[in-house]
CSV table of C-alpha atoms in Angstrom, one decimal:
chain,number,residue,atom,x,y,z
A,1,MET,CA,-11.4,9.4,48.6
A,2,PRO,CA,-14.6,7.5,48.1
A,3,LEU,CA,-16.3,7.7,44.7
A,4,HIS,CA,-19.6,9.5,44.6
A,5,VAL,CA,-21.8,6.8,43.0
A,6,SER,CA,-25.1,8.2,41.7
A,7,PRO,CA,-28.2,6.3,42.5
A,8,ALA,CA,-29.8,4.6,39.6
A,9,PRO,CA,-33.3,5.5,38.7
A,10,ALA,CA,-35.6,3.4,41.0
A,11,PRO,CA,-37.5,1.8,38.0
A,12,ALA,CA,-34.1,0.6,36.5
A,13,LEU,CA,-33.1,-1.0,39.8
A,14,ARG,CA,-36.6,-2.6,40.2
A,15,THR,CA,-36.3,-4.3,36.7
A,16,VAL,CA,-32.9,-5.8,37.7
A,17,LEU,CA,-34.3,-7.0,41.1
A,18,THR,CA,-37.3,-8.5,39.2
A,19,ALA,CA,-35.0,-10.3,36.8
A,20,LEU,CA,-32.8,-11.6,39.6
A,21,GLY,CA,-35.9,-13.0,41.3
A,22,SER,CA,-37.2,-14.7,38.1
A,23,PRO,CA,-36.1,-18.3,37.7
A,24,THR,CA,-36.9,-18.0,34.0
A,25,ALA,CA,-34.6,-15.0,33.5
A,26,LEU,CA,-31.8,-16.6,35.4
A,27,ARG,CA,-32.2,-20.0,33.6
A,28,GLU,CA,-32.1,-18.3,30.2
A,29,ALA,CA,-29.3,-16.0,31.0
A,30,ARG,CA,-26.0,-16.8,29.2
A,31,THR,CA,-24.1,-16.3,32.4
A,32,PRO,CA,-23.1,-19.7,33.9
A,33,SER,CA,-21.5,-17.9,36.9
A,34,LEU,CA,-24.8,-16.3,37.8
A,35,ARG,CA,-26.8,-19.4,37.2
A,36,ASN,CA,-24.4,-21.4,39.4
A,37,ALA,CA,-23.9,-18.8,42.1
A,38,GLN,CA,-24.2,-20.0,45.7
A,39,GLY,CA,-26.0,-17.6,47.9
A,40,PRO,CA,-27.9,-14.4,47.2
A,41,ALA,CA,-27.0,-12.2,44.2
A,42,THR,CA,-27.2,-8.5,44.8
A,43,PRO,CA,-27.1,-5.6,42.3
A,44,GLU,CA,-24.5,-3.0,43.4
A,45,LEU,CA,-22.5,-0.1,42.0
A,46,PRO,CA,-25.0,1.2,39.5
A,47,LEU,CA,-23.1,3.0,36.7
A,48,PRO,CA,-24.7,5.1,33.9
A,49,VAL,CA,-23.6,3.9,30.5
A,50,HIS,CA,-22.9,6.7,28.1
A,51,VAL,CA,-22.0,6.3,24.4
A,52,LEU,CA,-19.7,8.6,22.5
A,53,ASP,CA,-20.6,8.1,18.8
A,54,ARG,CA,-18.1,10.5,17.4
A,55,ILE,CA,-14.7,11.9,18.2
A,56,THR,CA,-13.8,14.8,15.9
A,57,ALA,CA,-10.6,16.7,15.3
A,58,GLU,CA,-12.2,19.4,17.5
A,59,GLY,CA,-12.7,17.1,20.4
A,60,VAL,CA,-15.5,15.2,22.0
A,61,SER,CA,-19.1,15.5,20.9
A,62,ALA,CA,-21.9,15.1,23.5
A,63,THR,CA,-22.6,11.7,24.9
A,64,ARG,CA,-25.9,9.9,25.2
A,65,LEU,CA,-27.1,7.8,28.0
A,66,THR,CA,-28.0,4.3,26.9
A,67,GLY,CA,-28.7,2.6,30.2
A,68,TRP,CA,-27.5,1.7,33.7
A,69,ARG,CA,-25.2,-1.2,34.5
A,70,PHE,CA,-25.2,-3.0,37.8
A,71,LEU,CA,-22.5,-5.3,39.0
A,72,ILE,CA,-24.1,-8.4,40.4
A,73,ARG,CA,-22.3,-9.5,43.6
A,74,CYS,CA,-22.4,-12.9,45.1
A,75,GLY,CA,-20.2,-13.3,48.1
A,76,ASP,CA,-17.1,-11.1,47.9
A,77,HIS,CA,-16.9,-10.4,44.2
A,78,ALA,CA,-19.0,-9.6,41.1
A,79,VAL,CA,-20.0,-12.6,39.2
A,80,ALA,CA,-21.9,-10.9,36.4
A,81,ALA,CA,-23.5,-7.6,35.4
A,82,ALA,CA,-27.1,-6.5,34.6
A,83,GLU,CA,-27.9,-3.9,32.0
A,84,THR,CA,-31.0,-1.8,31.7
A,85,MET,CA,-32.1,0.4,28.9
A,86,LEU,CA,-34.4,3.4,28.5
A,87,THR,CA,-37.5,2.6,26.4
A,88,PRO,CA,-40.5,4.8,25.4
A,89,ASP,CA,-42.3,3.2,28.3
A,90,GLY,CA,-39.5,3.8,30.9
A,91,TRP,CA,-36.6,1.7,32.2
A,92,ALA,CA,-36.5,-2.0,31.2
A,93,PHE,CA,-34.2,-4.9,32.0
A,94,SER,CA,-32.0,-5.7,29.0
A,95,HIS,CA,-29.7,-8.6,29.8
A,96,PHE,CA,-27.3,-10.3,32.2
A,97,PHE,CA,-23.7,-10.8,31.0
A,98,GLU,CA,-20.3,-11.9,32.3
A,99,GLY,CA,-16.8,-11.7,31.0
A,100,PRO,CA,-13.7,-9.6,31.1
A,101,TYR,CA,-15.5,-6.2,31.4
A,102,VAL,CA,-17.2,-7.3,34.7
A,103,THR,CA,-13.9,-8.0,36.5
A,104,SER,CA,-12.2,-5.1,34.7
A,105,THR,CA,-14.9,-2.7,35.9
A,106,GLU,CA,-14.6,-4.0,39.4
A,107,ARG,CA,-10.8,-3.6,39.4
A,108,ALA,CA,-11.0,0.0,37.9
A,109,LEU,CA,-13.4,1.0,40.6
A,110,ARG,CA,-11.1,-0.2,43.3
A,111,GLN,CA,-8.2,1.7,41.7
A,112,ALA,CA,-10.3,4.8,41.5
A,113,GLU,CA,-11.1,4.8,45.2
A,114,SER,CA,-7.4,5.5,45.9
A,115,VAL,CA,-7.4,8.7,43.8
A,116,PRO,CA,-7.3,11.7,46.1
A,117,GLN,CA,-9.8,13.8,44.2
A,118,PRO,CA,-13.5,12.9,44.4
A,119,TYR,CA,-15.1,11.7,41.2
A,120,GLN,CA,-18.5,10.5,39.9
A,121,PRO,CA,-18.0,7.1,38.2
A,122,ARG,CA,-19.7,6.4,34.9
A,123,LEU,CA,-19.0,4.1,31.9
A,124,LEU,CA,-18.2,5.5,28.5
A,125,SER,CA,-18.4,3.3,25.4
A,126,LEU,CA,-16.6,4.3,22.2
A,127,PRO,CA,-18.1,1.8,19.7
A,128,SER,CA,-15.9,3.0,16.8
A,129,LEU,CA,-12.9,1.8,18.7
A,130,TYR,CA,-14.5,-1.2,20.4
A,131,MET,CA,-13.5,0.4,23.7
A,132,LEU,CA,-15.1,0.7,27.1
A,133,THR,CA,-13.8,3.1,29.8
A,134,LEU,CA,-14.5,3.9,33.4
A,135,TRP,CA,-15.2,7.7,33.1
A,136,LEU,CA,-14.4,9.5,36.3
A,137,HIS,CA,-16.3,12.8,36.1
A,138,GLY,CA,-15.0,15.6,38.2
A,139,ASP,CA,-18.3,17.2,39.0
A,140,CYS,CA,-19.8,14.9,41.6
A,141,THR,CA,-23.0,16.9,41.8
A,142,ALA,CA,-23.8,16.6,38.1
A,143,ASP,CA,-26.8,14.7,36.7
A,144,ALA,CA,-25.2,11.3,36.0
A,145,GLY,CA,-27.4,10.9,32.9
A,146,THR,CA,-26.1,13.9,31.0
A,147,GLY,CA,-23.0,15.7,30.0
A,148,HIS,CA,-19.8,15.0,28.1
A,149,PRO,CA,-16.2,14.3,29.3
A,150,ALA,CA,-14.5,17.5,30.5
A,151,PRO,CA,-10.8,18.0,29.8
A,152,GLY,CA,-9.9,17.3,33.5
A,153,ASP,CA,-12.0,14.1,33.8
A,154,LEU,CA,-10.2,10.8,33.8
A,155,LEU,CA,-10.8,7.9,31.5
A,156,VAL,CA,-9.6,4.4,32.5
A,157,PRO,CA,-9.7,2.0,29.6
A,158,LEU,CA,-11.1,-1.4,30.7
A,159,ALA,CA,-9.6,-4.7,29.6
A,160,PRO,CA,-9.6,-5.7,26.9
A,161,ALA,CA,-8.4,-2.3,25.6
A,162,PRO,CA,-7.6,-1.6,21.9
A,163,PRO,CA,-4.0,-2.4,20.8
A,164,GLY,CA,-1.6,0.3,22.0
A,165,ILE,CA,-3.8,1.6,24.8
A,166,ALA,CA,-3.0,0.2,28.3
A,167,ALA,CA,-5.9,-1.0,30.3
A,168,HIS,CA,-6.4,0.3,33.8
A,169,ARG,CA,-4.1,3.3,33.2
A,170,PRO,CA,-5.9,6.5,34.0
A,171,HIS,CA,-5.7,9.2,31.3
A,172,ARG,CA,-6.9,12.8,31.5
A,173,VAL,CA,-9.6,13.4,28.8
A,174,ALA,CA,-7.4,16.2,27.4
A,175,ASP,CA,-4.5,13.7,26.9
A,176,LEU,CA,-6.4,10.6,25.6
A,177,ILE,CA,-8.9,12.2,23.2
A,178,PRO,CA,-6.3,13.4,20.8
A,179,VAL,CA,-4.9,9.8,20.6
A,180,LEU,CA,-8.4,8.4,20.1
A,181,THR,CA,-9.2,11.0,17.5
A,182,ASN,CA,-6.3,9.9,15.4
A,183,ARG,CA,-7.4,6.3,15.6
A,184,ALA,CA,-11.1,7.0,15.0
A,185,THR,CA,-10.7,9.3,12.0
A,186,PRO,CA,-7.2,8.9,10.4
A,187,SER,CA,-8.5,9.5,6.8
A,188,ARG,CA,-10.3,12.7,7.7
A,189,LEU,CA,-7.3,14.2,9.5
A,190,LEU,CA,-4.9,13.3,6.7
A,191,ARG,CA,-7.1,14.3,3.8
A,192,PRO,CA,-5.5,17.0,1.6
A,193,THR,CA,-7.3,20.3,1.3
A,194,ALA,CA,-8.4,21.5,-2.1
């Protein structure tokens, strides 16, 4: 079943296209693979980036949208990614980057296309665990910029994943969040009551 990729806000895409067309932005980018790419570089597969600041014993708190990430394709694979961020003046280009999360995201998206149920792909960052996941949201008609993981949604940890959590193995939110809760707040959950 194909994924239902939500369109990025047009101003976010424009900022990435402008940066890709700027010799200065490309020359100053810390992405050798993008600077040395042969042929045109194209932004594809826009994914909203959500951050989950807190995981509590009760479950998941709301997420917040921090930007949109575009995989930058040159030829038959992604060579880098571009990140945009929301500012008081609207969408702005943030930076280019490369590394393991680019290839891991591309791999996780290919895996997700073979899942029989349709999903809306998003990225979910859990800073307290230094973890990034592909979030497969079950409501394909939802606004990609809002919401929180539902119990039936899938989270696919991207490599490198934290120790003890297998990268590229899909987990239902209802199954993974309790594991992450114990890792994120062990002292709070073990604190004796007065």
